Amino acid sequence: MSGILAQAALTAPHGFLSPTGVEIAFVLVGIATLAAAVMTVTTQQLVHAALWLVVALGGLAVEYLLLTAEFIAWVQVLIYVGSIVVLLLFGLMLTKAPIGRSPDADSGNRWAALTVAVAAAGTLVWVVVDAFRTSWIDLDGPAQGSTKVSGEILFRHWVLPFEALSVLLLAALVGAIVLSRKSVPGDAPADAAAPRETESR
């Protein structure tokens, strides 16, 4: 009798009141990722914002791993954590962004921005829940998303947004280089300041 009950407990579907270890880890990592994302947009230090963004993107990669989407997880690590964040840090260095606290990073329209962010997040959650209401992933089973299927979906249906994003990032890097090469008004060029020093001597 006890063996039958144990077998029934193993085969019974898990619900919200009996989560598995993977589901608990998914929720905990999601909370940590959300906290890192909030810190990214609320901190007044630009370098700290970039580092918190690394934590948020890394948390998303862990979430993909827990959803048995290993290919998407490693793409997240290689492209976003390894490339996008490096591009942002290069942009901060090229534009000579301050290392410490920057009051300019704070805006007086924080409540309007918070309202828009909450509305956008609510809309996104509603759309995702409505689209995948009846779709369930067996987290304890084999991997669901293979490299072949993910690659076909990415480069067949999402190739235009993918290329548009790459052009946008390239434009951002070129803009950072242009801004870094502009001379600040009031600063004398180095070659013009040298003769004045020799004449004074």
PDB file of C-alpha atoms in Angstrom:
ATOM      1  CA  MET A   1       0.000   0.000   0.000  1.00  0.00           C
ATOM      2  CA  SER A   2       2.805   2.380   0.884  1.00  0.00           C
ATOM      3  CA  GLY A   3       4.516   1.599  -2.423  1.00  0.00           C
ATOM      4  CA  ILE A   4       1.367   2.490  -4.343  1.00  0.00           C
ATOM      5  CA  LEU A   5       1.042   5.781  -2.461  1.00  0.00           C
ATOM      6  CA  ALA A   6       4.694   6.646  -3.125  1.00  0.00           C
ATOM      7  CA  GLN A   7       4.287   5.865  -6.813  1.00  0.00           C
ATOM      8  CA  ALA A   8       1.151   7.994  -6.951  1.00  0.00           C
ATOM      9  CA  ALA A   9       2.984  10.869  -5.248  1.00  0.00           C
ATOM     10  CA  LEU A  10       5.776  10.683  -7.807  1.00  0.00           C
ATOM     11  CA  THR A  11       3.429  10.592 -10.789  1.00  0.00           C
ATOM     12  CA  ALA A  12       1.002  13.220  -9.461  1.00  0.00           C
ATOM     13  CA  PRO A  13       1.235  16.598 -11.228  1.00  0.00           C
ATOM     14  CA  HIS A  14       2.819  19.362  -9.224  1.00  0.00           C
ATOM     15  CA  GLY A  15       0.772  22.462  -8.526  1.00  0.00           C
ATOM     16  CA  PHE A  16       1.305  25.863  -6.978  1.00  0.00           C
ATOM     17  CA  LEU A  17       1.037  24.375  -3.466  1.00  0.00           C
ATOM     18  CA  SER A  18       3.609  21.646  -4.162  1.00  0.00           C
ATOM     19  CA  PRO A  19       6.407  23.219  -6.216  1.00  0.00           C
ATOM     20  CA  THR A  20       9.476  21.304  -7.264  1.00  0.00           C
ATOM     21  CA  GLY A  21      13.028  22.325  -6.474  1.00  0.00           C
ATOM     22  CA  VAL A  22      13.493  23.714  -9.979  1.00  0.00           C
ATOM     23  CA  GLU A  23      10.391  25.877  -9.629  1.00  0.00           C
ATOM     24  CA  ILE A  24      11.556  27.219  -6.273  1.00  0.00           C
ATOM     25  CA  ALA A  25      14.975  28.035  -7.755  1.00  0.00           C
ATOM     26  CA  PHE A  26      13.249  29.713 -10.702  1.00  0.00           C
ATOM     27  CA  VAL A  27      11.273  32.003  -8.383  1.00  0.00           C
ATOM     28  CA  LEU A  28      14.302  32.860  -6.232  1.00  0.00           C
ATOM     29  CA  VAL A  29      16.487  33.652  -9.240  1.00  0.00           C
ATOM     30  CA  GLY A  30      13.633  35.705 -10.700  1.00  0.00           C
ATOM     31  CA  ILE A  31      13.390  37.781  -7.522  1.00  0.00           C
ATOM     32  CA  ALA A  32      17.163  38.380  -7.537  1.00  0.00           C
ATOM     33  CA  THR A  33      17.050  39.329 -11.224  1.00  0.00           C
ATOM     34  CA  LEU A  34      14.182  41.755 -10.612  1.00  0.00           C
ATOM     35  CA  ALA A  35      16.085  43.353  -7.725  1.00  0.00           C
ATOM     36  CA  ALA A  36      19.182  43.771  -9.919  1.00  0.00           C
ATOM     37  CA  ALA A  37      17.064  45.338 -12.670  1.00  0.00           C
ATOM     38  CA  VAL A  38      15.568  47.806 -10.176  1.00  0.00           C
ATOM     39  CA  MET A  39      19.056  48.706  -8.944  1.00  0.00           C
ATOM     40  CA  THR A  40      20.146  49.242 -12.556  1.00  0.00           C
ATOM     41  CA  VAL A  41      17.590  51.970 -13.160  1.00  0.00           C
ATOM     42  CA  THR A  42      17.683  53.558  -9.693  1.00  0.00           C
ATOM     43  CA  THR A  43      21.392  53.883  -8.907  1.00  0.00           C
ATOM     44  CA  GLN A  44      23.060  57.251  -9.526  1.00  0.00           C
ATOM     45  CA  GLN A  45      26.430  55.733 -10.443  1.00  0.00           C
ATOM     46  CA  LEU A  46      26.653  54.854 -14.117  1.00  0.00           C
ATOM     47  CA  VAL A  47      29.349  52.215 -13.693  1.00  0.00           C
ATOM     48  CA  HIS A  48      27.342  50.552 -10.914  1.00  0.00           C
ATOM     49  CA  ALA A  49      24.309  50.577 -13.216  1.00  0.00           C
ATOM     50  CA  ALA A  50      26.300  48.705 -15.857  1.00  0.00           C
ATOM     51  CA  LEU A  51      27.482  46.158 -13.281  1.00  0.00           C
ATOM     52  CA  TRP A  52      23.947  45.638 -11.938  1.00  0.00           C
ATOM     53  CA  LEU A  53      22.904  45.094 -15.552  1.00  0.00           C
ATOM     54  CA  VAL A  54      25.440  42.248 -15.724  1.00  0.00           C
ATOM     55  CA  VAL A  55      23.749  40.652 -12.705  1.00  0.00           C
ATOM     56  CA  ALA A  56      20.285  41.078 -14.253  1.00  0.00           C
ATOM     57  CA  LEU A  57      21.320  39.593 -17.601  1.00  0.00           C
ATOM     58  CA  GLY A  58      23.143  36.752 -15.857  1.00  0.00           C
ATOM     59  CA  GLY A  59      19.999  36.008 -13.864  1.00  0.00           C
ATOM     60  CA  LEU A  60      18.041  35.764 -17.111  1.00  0.00           C
ATOM     61  CA  ALA A  61      20.598  33.267 -18.403  1.00  0.00           C
ATOM     62  CA  VAL A  62      20.084  31.148 -15.284  1.00  0.00           C
ATOM     63  CA  GLU A  63      16.322  31.315 -15.824  1.00  0.00           C
ATOM     64  CA  TYR A  64      16.775  30.010 -19.371  1.00  0.00           C
ATOM     65  CA  LEU A  65      18.893  27.156 -18.012  1.00  0.00           C
ATOM     66  CA  LEU A  66      16.160  26.262 -15.532  1.00  0.00           C
ATOM     67  CA  LEU A  67      13.663  26.245 -18.422  1.00  0.00           C
ATOM     68  CA  THR A  68      15.876  23.683 -20.223  1.00  0.00           C
ATOM     69  CA  ALA A  69      16.782  26.190 -22.951  1.00  0.00           C
ATOM     70  CA  GLU A  70      20.556  25.782 -22.796  1.00  0.00           C
ATOM     71  CA  PHE A  71      21.242  27.280 -26.225  1.00  0.00           C
ATOM     72  CA  ILE A  72      19.341  30.491 -25.452  1.00  0.00           C
ATOM     73  CA  ALA A  73      21.073  30.676 -22.051  1.00  0.00           C
ATOM     74  CA  TRP A  74      24.548  30.575 -23.567  1.00  0.00           C
ATOM     75  CA  VAL A  75      23.544  33.040 -26.275  1.00  0.00           C
ATOM     76  CA  GLN A  76      22.388  35.324 -23.458  1.00  0.00           C
ATOM     77  CA  VAL A  77      25.785  35.006 -21.764  1.00  0.00           C
ATOM     78  CA  LEU A  78      27.893  35.406 -24.910  1.00  0.00           C
ATOM     79  CA  ILE A  79      25.984  38.235 -26.593  1.00  0.00           C
ATOM     80  CA  TYR A  80      24.431  40.255 -23.785  1.00  0.00           C
ATOM     81  CA  VAL A  81      26.724  39.693 -20.804  1.00  0.00           C
ATOM     82  CA  GLY A  82      29.865  39.365 -22.905  1.00  0.00           C
ATOM     83  CA  SER A  83      29.219  41.920 -25.658  1.00  0.00           C
ATOM     84  CA  ILE A  84      26.442  44.377 -24.839  1.00  0.00           C
ATOM     85  CA  VAL A  85      27.722  45.196 -21.352  1.00  0.00           C
ATOM     86  CA  VAL A  86      31.292  45.562 -22.673  1.00  0.00           C
ATOM     87  CA  LEU A  87      29.943  47.930 -25.326  1.00  0.00           C
ATOM     88  CA  LEU A  88      28.178  49.967 -22.630  1.00  0.00           C
ATOM     89  CA  LEU A  89      31.353  50.140 -20.530  1.00  0.00           C
ATOM     90  CA  PHE A  90      33.358  51.262 -23.559  1.00  0.00           C
ATOM     91  CA  GLY A  91      30.725  53.924 -24.219  1.00  0.00           C
ATOM     92  CA  LEU A  92      30.997  55.138 -20.629  1.00  0.00           C
ATOM     93  CA  MET A  93      34.780  55.313 -20.881  1.00  0.00           C
ATOM     94  CA  LEU A  94      34.774  57.048 -24.252  1.00  0.00           C
ATOM     95  CA  THR A  95      32.308  59.707 -23.114  1.00  0.00           C
ATOM     96  CA  LYS A  96      34.310  60.205 -19.882  1.00  0.00           C
ATOM     97  CA  ALA A  97      31.335  59.430 -17.650  1.00  0.00           C
ATOM     98  CA  PRO A  98      31.894  60.152 -13.941  1.00  0.00           C
ATOM     99  CA  ILE A  99      32.870  57.199 -11.781  1.00  0.00           C
ATOM    100  CA  GLY A 100      31.162  58.396  -8.603  1.00  0.00           C
ATOM    101  CA  ARG A 101      27.650  59.581  -7.915  1.00  0.00           C
ATOM    102  CA  SER A 102      26.180  61.616 -10.731  1.00  0.00           C
ATOM    103  CA  PRO A 103      23.201  63.873  -9.913  1.00  0.00           C
ATOM    104  CA  ASP A 104      22.636  64.243 -13.665  1.00  0.00           C
ATOM    105  CA  ALA A 105      21.692  60.552 -13.805  1.00  0.00           C
ATOM    106  CA  ASP A 106      18.581  61.326 -11.768  1.00  0.00           C
ATOM    107  CA  SER A 107      15.548  62.851 -13.456  1.00  0.00           C
ATOM    108  CA  GLY A 108      12.706  64.888 -12.059  1.00  0.00           C
ATOM    109  CA  ASN A 109      10.241  62.830 -14.094  1.00  0.00           C
ATOM    110  CA  ARG A 110      10.793  59.694 -12.035  1.00  0.00           C
ATOM    111  CA  TRP A 111       7.096  59.249 -11.244  1.00  0.00           C
ATOM    112  CA  ALA A 112       6.134  59.515 -14.902  1.00  0.00           C
ATOM    113  CA  ALA A 113       8.870  57.051 -15.792  1.00  0.00           C
ATOM    114  CA  LEU A 114       7.736  54.699 -13.022  1.00  0.00           C
ATOM    115  CA  THR A 115       4.141  54.866 -14.268  1.00  0.00           C
ATOM    116  CA  VAL A 116       5.192  54.066 -17.831  1.00  0.00           C
ATOM    117  CA  ALA A 117       7.453  51.232 -16.645  1.00  0.00           C
ATOM    118  CA  VAL A 118       4.722  49.659 -14.505  1.00  0.00           C
ATOM    119  CA  ALA A 119       2.192  49.960 -17.335  1.00  0.00           C
ATOM    120  CA  ALA A 120       4.622  48.419 -19.837  1.00  0.00           C
ATOM    121  CA  ALA A 121       5.502  45.592 -17.435  1.00  0.00           C
ATOM    122  CA  GLY A 122       1.829  44.878 -16.734  1.00  0.00           C
ATOM    123  CA  THR A 123       1.036  44.818 -20.448  1.00  0.00           C
ATOM    124  CA  LEU A 124       3.964  42.486 -21.167  1.00  0.00           C
ATOM    125  CA  VAL A 125       3.006  40.105 -18.361  1.00  0.00           C
ATOM    126  CA  TRP A 126      -0.617  40.054 -19.515  1.00  0.00           C
ATOM    127  CA  VAL A 127       0.353  39.347 -23.133  1.00  0.00           C
ATOM    128  CA  VAL A 128       2.770  36.529 -22.168  1.00  0.00           C
ATOM    129  CA  VAL A 129       0.313  34.923 -19.741  1.00  0.00           C
ATOM    130  CA  ASP A 130      -2.518  35.129 -22.257  1.00  0.00           C
ATOM    131  CA  ALA A 131      -0.365  33.680 -25.052  1.00  0.00           C
ATOM    132  CA  PHE A 132       1.078  30.784 -23.034  1.00  0.00           C
ATOM    133  CA  ARG A 133      -1.775  30.111 -20.643  1.00  0.00           C
ATOM    134  CA  THR A 134      -2.147  26.467 -21.673  1.00  0.00           C
ATOM    135  CA  SER A 135       1.543  25.788 -22.433  1.00  0.00           C
ATOM    136  CA  TRP A 136       3.504  23.889 -19.812  1.00  0.00           C
ATOM    137  CA  ILE A 137       7.160  22.857 -19.802  1.00  0.00           C
ATOM    138  CA  ASP A 138       8.295  19.676 -18.119  1.00  0.00           C
ATOM    139  CA  LEU A 139      11.261  21.052 -16.198  1.00  0.00           C
ATOM    140  CA  ASP A 140      12.324  17.591 -15.032  1.00  0.00           C
ATOM    141  CA  GLY A 141      12.221  16.122 -18.540  1.00  0.00           C
ATOM    142  CA  PRO A 142      14.623  16.398 -21.475  1.00  0.00           C
ATOM    143  CA  ALA A 143      15.589  19.697 -23.068  1.00  0.00           C
ATOM    144  CA  GLN A 144      12.750  21.170 -25.096  1.00  0.00           C
ATOM    145  CA  GLY A 145      14.475  23.803 -27.217  1.00  0.00           C
ATOM    146  CA  SER A 146      17.171  22.342 -29.445  1.00  0.00           C
ATOM    147  CA  THR A 147      19.797  24.421 -31.230  1.00  0.00           C
ATOM    148  CA  LYS A 148      18.285  23.624 -34.628  1.00  0.00           C
ATOM    149  CA  VAL A 149      14.765  24.741 -33.692  1.00  0.00           C
ATOM    150  CA  SER A 150      15.975  27.882 -31.911  1.00  0.00           C
ATOM    151  CA  GLY A 151      18.247  28.830 -34.806  1.00  0.00           C
ATOM    152  CA  GLU A 152      15.492  28.364 -37.388  1.00  0.00           C
ATOM    153  CA  ILE A 153      13.081  30.521 -35.374  1.00  0.00           C
ATOM    154  CA  LEU A 154      15.703  33.212 -34.753  1.00  0.00           C
ATOM    155  CA  PHE A 155      17.042  33.557 -38.288  1.00  0.00           C
ATOM    156  CA  ARG A 156      13.769  32.923 -40.110  1.00  0.00           C
ATOM    157  CA  HIS A 157      11.222  34.939 -38.109  1.00  0.00           C
ATOM    158  CA  TRP A 158      13.351  37.354 -36.044  1.00  0.00           C
ATOM    159  CA  VAL A 159      16.245  38.131 -38.373  1.00  0.00           C
ATOM    160  CA  LEU A 160      15.085  41.715 -39.108  1.00  0.00           C
ATOM    161  CA  PRO A 161      14.865  42.820 -35.424  1.00  0.00           C
ATOM    162  CA  PHE A 162      18.185  41.042 -34.803  1.00  0.00           C
ATOM    163  CA  GLU A 163      19.945  42.999 -37.554  1.00  0.00           C
ATOM    164  CA  ALA A 164      18.206  46.260 -36.562  1.00  0.00           C
ATOM    165  CA  LEU A 165      19.524  45.836 -33.023  1.00  0.00           C
ATOM    166  CA  SER A 166      23.060  45.302 -34.296  1.00  0.00           C
ATOM    167  CA  VAL A 167      22.874  48.486 -36.399  1.00  0.00           C
ATOM    168  CA  LEU A 168      21.505  50.401 -33.395  1.00  0.00           C
ATOM    169  CA  LEU A 169      24.378  49.234 -31.186  1.00  0.00           C
ATOM    170  CA  LEU A 170      26.899  50.167 -33.866  1.00  0.00           C
ATOM    171  CA  ALA A 171      25.359  53.644 -34.132  1.00  0.00           C
ATOM    172  CA  ALA A 172      25.567  54.025 -30.347  1.00  0.00           C
ATOM    173  CA  LEU A 173      29.271  53.123 -30.375  1.00  0.00           C
ATOM    174  CA  VAL A 174      30.002  55.551 -33.237  1.00  0.00           C
ATOM    175  CA  GLY A 175      28.088  58.285 -31.388  1.00  0.00           C
ATOM    176  CA  ALA A 176      30.128  57.660 -28.237  1.00  0.00           C
ATOM    177  CA  ILE A 177      33.359  57.980 -30.240  1.00  0.00           C
ATOM    178  CA  VAL A 178      32.175  61.237 -31.856  1.00  0.00           C
ATOM    179  CA  LEU A 179      31.184  62.708 -28.491  1.00  0.00           C
ATOM    180  CA  SER A 180      34.522  61.741 -26.950  1.00  0.00           C
ATOM    181  CA  ARG A 181      36.486  63.535 -29.717  1.00  0.00           C
ATOM    182  CA  LYS A 182      34.631  66.848 -29.370  1.00  0.00           C
ATOM    183  CA  SER A 183      36.561  69.543 -27.519  1.00  0.00           C
ATOM    184  CA  VAL A 184      34.898  71.052 -24.492  1.00  0.00           C
ATOM    185  CA  PRO A 185      34.252  74.852 -24.851  1.00  0.00           C
ATOM    186  CA  GLY A 186      36.759  76.840 -22.817  1.00  0.00           C
ATOM    187  CA  ASP A 187      39.519  74.244 -22.950  1.00  0.00           C
ATOM    188  CA  ALA A 188      42.578  75.337 -24.921  1.00  0.00           C
ATOM    189  CA  PRO A 189      44.111  72.780 -27.289  1.00  0.00           C
ATOM    190  CA  ALA A 190      47.327  71.199 -26.142  1.00  0.00           C
ATOM    191  CA  ASP A 191      49.346  72.377 -29.165  1.00  0.00           C
ATOM    192  CA  ALA A 192      48.146  75.977 -28.684  1.00  0.00           C
ATOM    193  CA  ALA A 193      49.011  76.010 -24.989  1.00  0.00           C
ATOM    194  CA  ALA A 194      52.602  74.875 -25.499  1.00  0.00           C
ATOM    195  CA  PRO A 195      53.908  78.040 -27.327  1.00  0.00           C
ATOM    196  CA  ARG A 196      52.380  80.266 -24.644  1.00  0.00           C
ATOM    197  CA  GLU A 197      54.319  78.429 -21.962  1.00  0.00           C
ATOM    198  CA  THR A 198      57.585  78.781 -23.890  1.00  0.00           C
ATOM    199  CA  GLU A 199      56.958  82.502 -24.511  1.00  0.00           C
ATOM    200  CA  SER A 200      56.318  83.161 -20.826  1.00  0.00           C
ATOM    201  CA  ARG A 201      59.619  81.537 -19.988  1.00  0.00           C
TER     202      ARG A 201
END
